[in-house]
Amino acid sequence: MPNAKLLLQYDGTDFHGWQIQAEARTVQGVLTDVLSRLEHRPVTVHGAGRTDRGVHAHGQVASVVLTREMSETEWQRALNANLPPDVRVMAVEFVPPDFHARYSAVSKTYRYTLCLGPVLSPFLYRYAHHFPFPLDLAAMREALEAIIGEHDFASFGTRERAGKTTVRRVYDARLWCEGDLLHLEITANGFLRYMVRTLMGTLCEIGRGRWRASDMERILRARDRREAGPTFPAKGLTLLRVRY
Amino acid sequence: MPNAKLLLQYDGTDFHGWQIQAEARTVQGVLTDVLSRLEHRPVTVHGAGRTDRGVHAHGQVASVVLTREMSETEWQRALNANLPPDVRVMAVEFVPPDFHARYSAVSKTYRYTLCLGPVLSPFLYRYAHHFPFPLDLAAMREALEAIIGEHDFASFGTRERAGKTTVRRVYDARLWCEGDLLHLEITANGFLRYMVRTLMGTLCEIGRGRWRASDMERILRARDRREAGPTFPAKGLTLLRVRY
């Protein structure tokens, strides 16, 4: 009974997020259906990160225990032959039984993409948020320094259930340009819900000059969601990779 | 009453092609609706090429006579504010009254894209045809030489109405790789319907070794659609640019 690690890509546009739901099309739901059909029994699929509705993945990881005698390559082919084209299994790897996509994860990297140009290409509108305004990148980069390290990110997330910590450790955060796209990439040991989207919204307030770079530290220390900027739309967000 | 040249991009996935139809969503239909609303009168929009259902455009050109007093930039903004996100106006230019998007065109360039890798990315499945087979690119390139110049392309298109010529002049045709994508780019003074898709289907028969490079000339000379290879799916095809 091998434990399998699945490397997944999906276009989140037509999914109601990762997490399985009775009435909505979700990535975990679609995967669970196909795996259960191939295994002739109900299976449970664990995902590294619960991406929200409309969020994409370049490197989501799922784990599942499989019983059919097939090789890694045969599993990959069988899955891709049965999954819809907006989810793909990029690799299947048999891993030790204690591997768990969520609990074994050491860090995750998310990317948020803005299009700063005057026109948002019809080939990108599903994957980037249109923000055609001049931005002070130097100020945004200075502000970004403040989030590196271990902090309470309560100002940037939805409230967690009682007893759940809002402290996360950010290992790396950077802004980089590619043509008229601006990417924010953040690697952390975990993320609060809406954290990257609200960080991007806050950075853009600083980039437009409404707030100063130094306000980022004040907002962090406030631990109050009302202090931060807007939560940017889901479609600009992609789960890039998960490290174990 | 300026005559305007519109440079357009669209994702063809959700359109029933360029040409206006009573019951279906088409690019010309959507553009005509928006322009007529902005002009407060029915307008006629001419397109350089009638792309088929599912075909994309990076550089389609349309022409239309406008009467409202607005600058080129104002027209571009007004159009993009009213068009759906899968069609964008990249530029508006006022041109001499004799300019006509279709009749003034000197050449058009189309691109056909294959994904040769084992897995077709969920971010590319709308824009590339998955063809995960080894291909002899040298043979395909040799075959491609045969179509350069003026030829009767009847073997590669649908039958034209009586009296319409199937002769076209190909100025340039090349195959190039980008990661596991293979692009075919062809520039000609015009194209028969399905011509690029059938050329790609025929080149792939040669690439897989079913036919030889030298068969291309024989197929051209036959002027018989039954001699050529399959017509590949619309989604891999993009109208790249139109020259005037």
PDB file of C-alpha atoms in Angstrom, chain B:
ATOM      1  CA  MET B   1     -15.778  60.970 -39.818  1.00  0.00           C
ATOM      2  CA  PRO B   2     -12.473  59.250 -39.145  1.00  0.00           C
ATOM      3  CA  ASN B   3     -11.824  55.776 -40.426  1.00  0.00           C
ATOM      4  CA  ALA B   4     -10.319  53.800 -37.536  1.00  0.00           C
ATOM      5  CA  LYS B   5      -7.957  50.842 -37.485  1.00  0.00           C
ATOM      6  CA  LEU B   6      -8.329  48.700 -34.359  1.00  0.00           C
ATOM      7  CA  LEU B   7      -5.588  46.324 -33.241  1.00  0.00           C
ATOM      8  CA  LEU B   8      -7.235  43.441 -31.381  1.00  0.00           C
ATOM      9  CA  GLN B   9      -6.295  40.514 -29.182  1.00  0.00           C
ATOM     10  CA  TYR B  10      -8.714  37.820 -28.190  1.00  0.00           C
ATOM     11  CA  ASP B  11      -8.836  34.452 -26.535  1.00  0.00           C
ATOM     12  CA  GLY B  12     -10.969  32.485 -28.999  1.00  0.00           C
ATOM     13  CA  THR B  13     -11.973  29.773 -26.504  1.00  0.00           C
ATOM     14  CA  ASP B  14     -15.413  31.164 -25.729  1.00  0.00           C
ATOM     15  CA  PHE B  15     -16.169  32.664 -29.149  1.00  0.00           C
ATOM     16  CA  HIS B  16     -17.823  31.024 -32.136  1.00  0.00           C
ATOM     17  CA  GLY B  17     -15.153  32.602 -34.318  1.00  0.00           C
ATOM     18  CA  TRP B  18     -14.812  36.111 -35.712  1.00  0.00           C
ATOM     19  CA  GLN B  19     -17.792  36.413 -38.044  1.00  0.00           C
ATOM     20  CA  ILE B  20     -21.051  37.850 -36.754  1.00  0.00           C
ATOM     21  CA  GLN B  21     -23.908  35.359 -36.262  1.00  0.00           C
ATOM     22  CA  ALA B  22     -27.440  35.890 -35.046  1.00  0.00           C
ATOM     23  CA  GLU B  23     -27.437  33.384 -32.191  1.00  0.00           C
ATOM     24  CA  ALA B  24     -23.790  32.846 -31.267  1.00  0.00           C
ATOM     25  CA  ARG B  25     -21.196  34.876 -29.365  1.00  0.00           C
ATOM     26  CA  THR B  26     -18.627  36.030 -31.941  1.00  0.00           C
ATOM     27  CA  VAL B  27     -15.824  38.611 -31.802  1.00  0.00           C
ATOM     28  CA  GLN B  28     -17.264  40.692 -34.634  1.00  0.00           C
ATOM     29  CA  GLY B  29     -20.675  40.488 -32.951  1.00  0.00           C
ATOM     30  CA  VAL B  30     -19.411  41.644 -29.553  1.00  0.00           C
ATOM     31  CA  LEU B  31     -17.377  44.473 -31.170  1.00  0.00           C
ATOM     32  CA  THR B  32     -20.301  45.571 -33.352  1.00  0.00           C
ATOM     33  CA  ASP B  33     -22.602  45.702 -30.309  1.00  0.00           C
ATOM     34  CA  VAL B  34     -20.214  47.826 -28.257  1.00  0.00           C
ATOM     35  CA  LEU B  35     -19.318  50.163 -31.144  1.00  0.00           C
ATOM     36  CA  SER B  36     -22.970  50.620 -32.101  1.00  0.00           C
ATOM     37  CA  ARG B  37     -23.839  51.455 -28.498  1.00  0.00           C
ATOM     38  CA  LEU B  38     -20.999  53.994 -28.280  1.00  0.00           C
ATOM     39  CA  GLU B  39     -21.909  55.469 -31.687  1.00  0.00           C
ATOM     40  CA  HIS B  40     -25.687  55.483 -31.038  1.00  0.00           C
ATOM     41  CA  ARG B  41     -26.202  53.940 -34.496  1.00  0.00           C
ATOM     42  CA  PRO B  42     -25.581  50.607 -36.188  1.00  0.00           C
ATOM     43  CA  VAL B  43     -21.969  50.305 -37.372  1.00  0.00           C
ATOM     44  CA  THR B  44     -20.231  47.825 -39.661  1.00  0.00           C
ATOM     45  CA  VAL B  45     -16.915  46.370 -38.522  1.00  0.00           C
ATOM     46  CA  HIS B  46     -14.533  44.798 -41.056  1.00  0.00           C
ATOM     47  CA  GLY B  47     -11.940  42.258 -39.926  1.00  0.00           C
ATOM     48  CA  ALA B  48      -8.662  41.349 -41.623  1.00  0.00           C
ATOM     49  CA  GLY B  49      -9.186  37.616 -41.171  1.00  0.00           C
ATOM     50  CA  ARG B  50     -12.233  35.522 -40.350  1.00  0.00           C
ATOM     51  CA  THR B  51     -10.785  33.373 -37.602  1.00  0.00           C
ATOM     52  CA  ASP B  52     -12.724  30.156 -36.972  1.00  0.00           C
ATOM     53  CA  ARG B  53     -14.380  29.086 -33.755  1.00  0.00           C
ATOM     54  CA  GLY B  54     -11.749  28.555 -31.041  1.00  0.00           C
ATOM     55  CA  VAL B  55      -8.941  30.342 -32.929  1.00  0.00           C
ATOM     56  CA  HIS B  56      -7.098  33.095 -31.030  1.00  0.00           C
ATOM     57  CA  ALA B  57      -5.692  36.448 -32.116  1.00  0.00           C
ATOM     58  CA  HIS B  58      -2.626  38.340 -30.956  1.00  0.00           C
ATOM     59  CA  GLY B  59      -2.876  40.904 -33.718  1.00  0.00           C
ATOM     60  CA  GLN B  60      -6.212  40.851 -35.533  1.00  0.00           C
ATOM     61  CA  VAL B  61      -7.032  44.136 -37.264  1.00  0.00           C
ATOM     62  CA  ALA B  62     -10.492  45.642 -37.740  1.00  0.00           C
ATOM     63  CA  SER B  63     -11.611  48.817 -39.484  1.00  0.00           C
ATOM     64  CA  VAL B  64     -14.691  50.903 -38.790  1.00  0.00           C
ATOM     65  CA  VAL B  65     -15.915  54.410 -39.574  1.00  0.00           C
ATOM     66  CA  LEU B  66     -16.535  56.435 -36.388  1.00  0.00           C
ATOM     67  CA  THR B  67     -18.499  59.668 -36.006  1.00  0.00           C
ATOM     68  CA  ARG B  68     -18.209  60.542 -32.293  1.00  0.00           C
ATOM     69  CA  GLU B  69     -15.641  63.168 -31.476  1.00  0.00           C
ATOM     70  CA  MET B  70     -13.152  61.240 -29.415  1.00  0.00           C
ATOM     71  CA  SER B  71      -9.375  60.827 -29.653  1.00  0.00           C
ATOM     72  CA  GLU B  72      -7.707  57.511 -30.466  1.00  0.00           C
ATOM     73  CA  THR B  73      -6.890  56.979 -26.787  1.00  0.00           C
ATOM     74  CA  GLU B  74     -10.425  57.839 -25.699  1.00  0.00           C
ATOM     75  CA  TRP B  75     -11.810  55.313 -28.167  1.00  0.00           C
ATOM     76  CA  GLN B  76      -9.429  52.632 -26.916  1.00  0.00           C
ATOM     77  CA  ARG B  77     -10.439  53.268 -23.286  1.00  0.00           C
ATOM     78  CA  ALA B  78     -14.149  53.394 -24.064  1.00  0.00           C
ATOM     79  CA  LEU B  79     -13.972  50.152 -26.011  1.00  0.00           C
ATOM     80  CA  ASN B  80     -11.971  48.274 -23.372  1.00  0.00           C
ATOM     81  CA  ALA B  81     -14.266  49.550 -20.622  1.00  0.00           C
ATOM     82  CA  ASN B  82     -17.227  48.000 -22.450  1.00  0.00           C
ATOM     83  CA  LEU B  83     -15.777  44.848 -24.008  1.00  0.00           C
ATOM     84  CA  PRO B  84     -15.538  41.533 -22.123  1.00  0.00           C
ATOM     85  CA  PRO B  85     -12.034  40.643 -20.812  1.00  0.00           C
ATOM     86  CA  ASP B  86     -11.401  38.014 -23.495  1.00  0.00           C
ATOM     87  CA  VAL B  87     -11.239  40.708 -26.253  1.00  0.00           C
ATOM     88  CA  ARG B  88      -8.974  43.739 -25.899  1.00  0.00           C
ATOM     89  CA  VAL B  89      -8.269  46.702 -28.114  1.00  0.00           C
ATOM     90  CA  MET B  90      -4.486  47.108 -28.017  1.00  0.00           C
ATOM     91  CA  ALA B  91      -4.452  50.282 -30.155  1.00  0.00           C
ATOM     92  CA  VAL B  92      -6.739  52.604 -32.109  1.00  0.00           C
ATOM     93  CA  GLU B  93      -5.365  54.563 -35.055  1.00  0.00           C
ATOM     94  CA  PHE B  94      -7.176  56.983 -37.356  1.00  0.00           C
ATOM     95  CA  VAL B  95      -6.286  56.059 -40.933  1.00  0.00           C
ATOM     96  CA  PRO B  96      -7.065  57.374 -44.445  1.00  0.00           C
ATOM     97  CA  PRO B  97     -10.651  56.732 -45.645  1.00  0.00           C
ATOM     98  CA  ASP B  98      -9.545  54.119 -48.178  1.00  0.00           C
ATOM     99  CA  PHE B  99      -8.069  51.841 -45.512  1.00  0.00           C
ATOM    100  CA  HIS B 100      -9.970  48.552 -45.232  1.00  0.00           C
ATOM    101  CA  ALA B 101      -8.882  45.894 -42.731  1.00  0.00           C
ATOM    102  CA  ARG B 102      -9.398  43.064 -45.206  1.00  0.00           C
ATOM    103  CA  TYR B 103      -8.736  44.507 -48.658  1.00  0.00           C
ATOM    104  CA  SER B 104      -5.736  46.618 -47.659  1.00  0.00           C
ATOM    105  CA  ALA B 105      -3.936  43.701 -45.965  1.00  0.00           C
ATOM    106  CA  VAL B 106      -0.681  42.700 -47.664  1.00  0.00           C
ATOM    107  CA  SER B 107       0.144  39.654 -45.549  1.00  0.00           C
ATOM    108  CA  LYS B 108      -0.985  37.753 -42.478  1.00  0.00           C
ATOM    109  CA  THR B 109       0.991  35.599 -40.098  1.00  0.00           C
ATOM    110  CA  TYR B 110      -0.520  32.645 -38.267  1.00  0.00           C
ATOM    111  CA  ARG B 111       1.071  30.537 -35.564  1.00  0.00           C
ATOM    112  CA  TYR B 112       0.178  26.952 -34.704  1.00  0.00           C
ATOM    113  CA  THR B 113       1.428  25.617 -31.353  1.00  0.00           C
ATOM    114  CA  LEU B 114       1.923  22.013 -30.273  1.00  0.00           C
ATOM    115  CA  CYS B 115       2.882  20.818 -26.802  1.00  0.00           C
ATOM    116  CA  LEU B 116       5.269  17.861 -27.296  1.00  0.00           C
ATOM    117  CA  GLY B 117       5.809  17.163 -23.576  1.00  0.00           C
ATOM    118  CA  PRO B 118       4.165  14.272 -21.720  1.00  0.00           C
ATOM    119  CA  VAL B 119       1.753  16.555 -19.843  1.00  0.00           C
ATOM    120  CA  LEU B 120      -0.149  19.560 -21.220  1.00  0.00           C
ATOM    121  CA  SER B 121      -0.117  22.341 -18.619  1.00  0.00           C
ATOM    122  CA  PRO B 122      -3.536  23.524 -17.375  1.00  0.00           C
ATOM    123  CA  PHE B 123      -2.341  27.046 -18.246  1.00  0.00           C
ATOM    124  CA  LEU B 124      -1.791  26.097 -21.898  1.00  0.00           C
ATOM    125  CA  TYR B 125      -4.551  23.662 -22.787  1.00  0.00           C
ATOM    126  CA  ARG B 126      -6.632  26.424 -24.362  1.00  0.00           C
ATOM    127  CA  TYR B 127      -3.723  27.547 -26.578  1.00  0.00           C
ATOM    128  CA  ALA B 128      -1.830  24.431 -27.648  1.00  0.00           C
ATOM    129  CA  HIS B 129      -2.645  21.032 -29.122  1.00  0.00           C
ATOM    130  CA  HIS B 130      -1.129  18.162 -27.133  1.00  0.00           C
ATOM    131  CA  PHE B 131       1.005  15.961 -29.375  1.00  0.00           C
ATOM    132  CA  PRO B 132       3.296  13.943 -27.095  1.00  0.00           C
ATOM    133  CA  PHE B 133       5.158  11.985 -29.781  1.00  0.00           C
ATOM    134  CA  PRO B 134       8.761  12.106 -31.000  1.00  0.00           C
ATOM    135  CA  LEU B 135       9.032  14.195 -34.176  1.00  0.00           C
ATOM    136  CA  ASP B 136      11.749  14.390 -36.815  1.00  0.00           C
ATOM    137  CA  LEU B 137      12.061  18.176 -36.975  1.00  0.00           C
ATOM    138  CA  ALA B 138      14.642  18.094 -39.761  1.00  0.00           C
ATOM    139  CA  ALA B 139      12.216  16.210 -42.025  1.00  0.00           C
ATOM    140  CA  MET B 140       9.398  18.613 -41.106  1.00  0.00           C
ATOM    141  CA  ARG B 141      11.589  21.621 -41.929  1.00  0.00           C
ATOM    142  CA  GLU B 142      12.595  20.079 -45.243  1.00  0.00           C
ATOM    143  CA  ALA B 143       8.915  19.491 -46.110  1.00  0.00           C
ATOM    144  CA  LEU B 144       8.091  23.060 -45.188  1.00  0.00           C
ATOM    145  CA  GLU B 145      10.421  24.375 -47.922  1.00  0.00           C
ATOM    146  CA  ALA B 146       7.984  23.038 -50.514  1.00  0.00           C
ATOM    147  CA  ILE B 147       5.210  25.435 -49.554  1.00  0.00           C
ATOM    148  CA  ILE B 148       7.279  28.639 -49.859  1.00  0.00           C
ATOM    149  CA  GLY B 149       6.231  30.679 -52.893  1.00  0.00           C
ATOM    150  CA  GLU B 150       3.053  30.731 -54.949  1.00  0.00           C
ATOM    151  CA  HIS B 151       1.108  27.461 -55.008  1.00  0.00           C
ATOM    152  CA  ASP B 152      -2.368  26.089 -55.386  1.00  0.00           C
ATOM    153  CA  PHE B 153      -3.161  25.021 -51.804  1.00  0.00           C
ATOM    154  CA  ALA B 154      -6.383  23.137 -52.680  1.00  0.00           C
ATOM    155  CA  SER B 155      -5.011  20.040 -50.871  1.00  0.00           C
ATOM    156  CA  PHE B 156      -4.907  21.986 -47.600  1.00  0.00           C
ATOM    157  CA  GLY B 157      -8.170  23.906 -47.531  1.00  0.00           C
ATOM    158  CA  THR B 158     -11.881  23.489 -47.760  1.00  0.00           C
ATOM    159  CA  ARG B 159     -13.246  23.804 -51.271  1.00  0.00           C
ATOM    160  CA  GLU B 160     -13.771  27.450 -52.310  1.00  0.00           C
ATOM    161  CA  ARG B 161     -16.927  28.612 -54.048  1.00  0.00           C
ATOM    162  CA  ALA B 162     -16.880  28.238 -57.849  1.00  0.00           C
ATOM    163  CA  GLY B 163     -14.566  30.739 -59.500  1.00  0.00           C
ATOM    164  CA  LYS B 164     -12.599  31.467 -56.295  1.00  0.00           C
ATOM    165  CA  THR B 165      -8.908  30.764 -56.530  1.00  0.00           C
ATOM    166  CA  THR B 166      -7.105  28.436 -54.123  1.00  0.00           C
ATOM    167  CA  VAL B 167      -3.732  29.902 -55.101  1.00  0.00           C
ATOM    168  CA  ARG B 168      -1.839  31.664 -52.319  1.00  0.00           C
ATOM    169  CA  ARG B 169       1.700  33.014 -51.934  1.00  0.00           C
ATOM    170  CA  VAL B 170       3.614  31.914 -48.834  1.00  0.00           C
ATOM    171  CA  TYR B 171       6.353  34.386 -47.929  1.00  0.00           C
ATOM    172  CA  ASP B 172       7.805  32.614 -44.939  1.00  0.00           C
ATOM    173  CA  ALA B 173       7.238  29.390 -43.015  1.00  0.00           C
ATOM    174  CA  ARG B 174       9.244  28.164 -40.065  1.00  0.00           C
ATOM    175  CA  LEU B 175       9.172  25.742 -37.159  1.00  0.00           C
ATOM    176  CA  TRP B 176      10.751  26.668 -33.845  1.00  0.00           C
ATOM    177  CA  CYS B 177      10.869  25.234 -30.345  1.00  0.00           C
ATOM    178  CA  GLU B 178      10.256  26.942 -27.032  1.00  0.00           C
ATOM    179  CA  GLY B 179      10.688  24.479 -24.162  1.00  0.00           C
ATOM    180  CA  ASP B 180       8.409  21.569 -25.005  1.00  0.00           C
ATOM    181  CA  LEU B 181       6.300  23.718 -27.332  1.00  0.00           C
ATOM    182  CA  LEU B 182       6.706  23.551 -31.106  1.00  0.00           C
ATOM    183  CA  HIS B 183       5.509  26.580 -33.083  1.00  0.00           C
ATOM    184  CA  LEU B 184       4.755  26.719 -36.795  1.00  0.00           C
ATOM    185  CA  GLU B 185       4.674  30.303 -38.134  1.00  0.00           C
ATOM    186  CA  ILE B 186       3.483  31.015 -41.657  1.00  0.00           C
ATOM    187  CA  THR B 187       3.260  34.362 -43.425  1.00  0.00           C
ATOM    188  CA  ALA B 188       1.265  34.516 -46.659  1.00  0.00           C
ATOM    189  CA  ASN B 189      -0.789  36.909 -48.751  1.00  0.00           C
ATOM    190  CA  GLY B 190      -3.842  34.930 -47.647  1.00  0.00           C
ATOM    191  CA  PHE B 191      -4.946  31.580 -46.267  1.00  0.00           C
ATOM    192  CA  LEU B 192      -7.603  29.053 -47.215  1.00  0.00           C
ATOM    193  CA  ARG B 193      -9.908  27.962 -44.449  1.00  0.00           C
ATOM    194  CA  TYR B 194      -8.192  25.240 -42.312  1.00  0.00           C
ATOM    195  CA  MET B 195      -4.959  25.700 -44.307  1.00  0.00           C
ATOM    196  CA  VAL B 196      -2.574  26.170 -41.361  1.00  0.00           C
ATOM    197  CA  ARG B 197      -4.292  23.481 -39.275  1.00  0.00           C
ATOM    198  CA  THR B 198      -4.065  20.995 -42.161  1.00  0.00           C
ATOM    199  CA  LEU B 199      -0.454  21.932 -42.917  1.00  0.00           C
ATOM    200  CA  MET B 200       0.416  21.232 -39.267  1.00  0.00           C
ATOM    201  CA  GLY B 201      -1.456  17.923 -39.392  1.00  0.00           C
ATOM    202  CA  THR B 202       0.420  16.973 -42.569  1.00  0.00           C
ATOM    203  CA  LEU B 203       3.812  18.051 -41.184  1.00  0.00           C
ATOM    204  CA  CYS B 204       3.203  15.843 -38.137  1.00  0.00           C
ATOM    205  CA  GLU B 205       2.573  12.806 -40.350  1.00  0.00           C
ATOM    206  CA  ILE B 206       5.986  13.522 -41.868  1.00  0.00           C
ATOM    207  CA  GLY B 207       7.536  14.172 -38.452  1.00  0.00           C
ATOM    208  CA  ARG B 208       6.322  10.820 -37.160  1.00  0.00           C
ATOM    209  CA  GLY B 209       7.762   9.045 -40.194  1.00  0.00           C
ATOM    210  CA  ARG B 210       4.487   7.974 -41.788  1.00  0.00           C
ATOM    211  CA  TRP B 211       5.322  10.082 -44.829  1.00  0.00           C
ATOM    212  CA  ARG B 212       8.597  11.469 -46.169  1.00  0.00           C
ATOM    213  CA  ALA B 213       9.572  15.123 -46.462  1.00  0.00           C
ATOM    214  CA  SER B 214       9.380  14.808 -50.239  1.00  0.00           C
ATOM    215  CA  ASP B 215       5.712  13.794 -50.013  1.00  0.00           C
ATOM    216  CA  MET B 216       4.811  17.408 -49.292  1.00  0.00           C
ATOM    217  CA  GLU B 217       5.419  18.392 -52.918  1.00  0.00           C
ATOM    218  CA  ARG B 218       3.338  15.462 -54.189  1.00  0.00           C
ATOM    219  CA  ILE B 219       0.461  16.422 -51.831  1.00  0.00           C
ATOM    220  CA  LEU B 220       0.597  20.063 -52.997  1.00  0.00           C
ATOM    221  CA  ARG B 221       0.547  19.026 -56.655  1.00  0.00           C
ATOM    222  CA  ALA B 222      -2.411  16.680 -56.150  1.00  0.00           C
ATOM    223  CA  ARG B 223      -4.765  19.619 -55.334  1.00  0.00           C
ATOM    224  CA  ASP B 224      -6.902  17.105 -53.499  1.00  0.00           C
ATOM    225  CA  ARG B 225      -7.796  17.492 -49.824  1.00  0.00           C
ATOM    226  CA  ARG B 226      -7.830  13.707 -49.383  1.00  0.00           C
ATOM    227  CA  GLU B 227      -4.070  13.562 -49.988  1.00  0.00           C
ATOM    228  CA  ALA B 228      -3.139  15.750 -47.002  1.00  0.00           C
ATOM    229  CA  GLY B 229      -3.003  14.885 -43.286  1.00  0.00           C
ATOM    230  CA  PRO B 230      -5.586  15.634 -40.583  1.00  0.00           C
ATOM    231  CA  THR B 231      -6.855  19.129 -39.789  1.00  0.00           C
ATOM    232  CA  PHE B 232      -5.525  19.878 -36.290  1.00  0.00           C
ATOM    233  CA  PRO B 233      -7.795  21.453 -33.617  1.00  0.00           C
ATOM    234  CA  ALA B 234      -8.581  25.177 -33.675  1.00  0.00           C
ATOM    235  CA  LYS B 235      -7.269  25.929 -30.181  1.00  0.00           C
ATOM    236  CA  GLY B 236      -3.588  25.662 -31.272  1.00  0.00           C
ATOM    237  CA  LEU B 237      -4.025  28.421 -33.880  1.00  0.00           C
ATOM    238  CA  THR B 238      -3.383  32.142 -33.379  1.00  0.00           C
ATOM    239  CA  LEU B 239      -3.574  35.025 -35.856  1.00  0.00           C
ATOM    240  CA  LEU B 240      -0.294  36.712 -34.938  1.00  0.00           C
ATOM    241  CA  ARG B 241      -0.249  39.836 -37.116  1.00  0.00           C
ATOM    242  CA  VAL B 242      -1.477  41.523 -40.265  1.00  0.00           C
ATOM    243  CA  ARG B 243       0.773  43.680 -42.429  1.00  0.00           C
ATOM    244  CA  TYR B 244      -0.444  46.608 -44.577  1.00  0.00           C
TER     245      TYR B 244
END
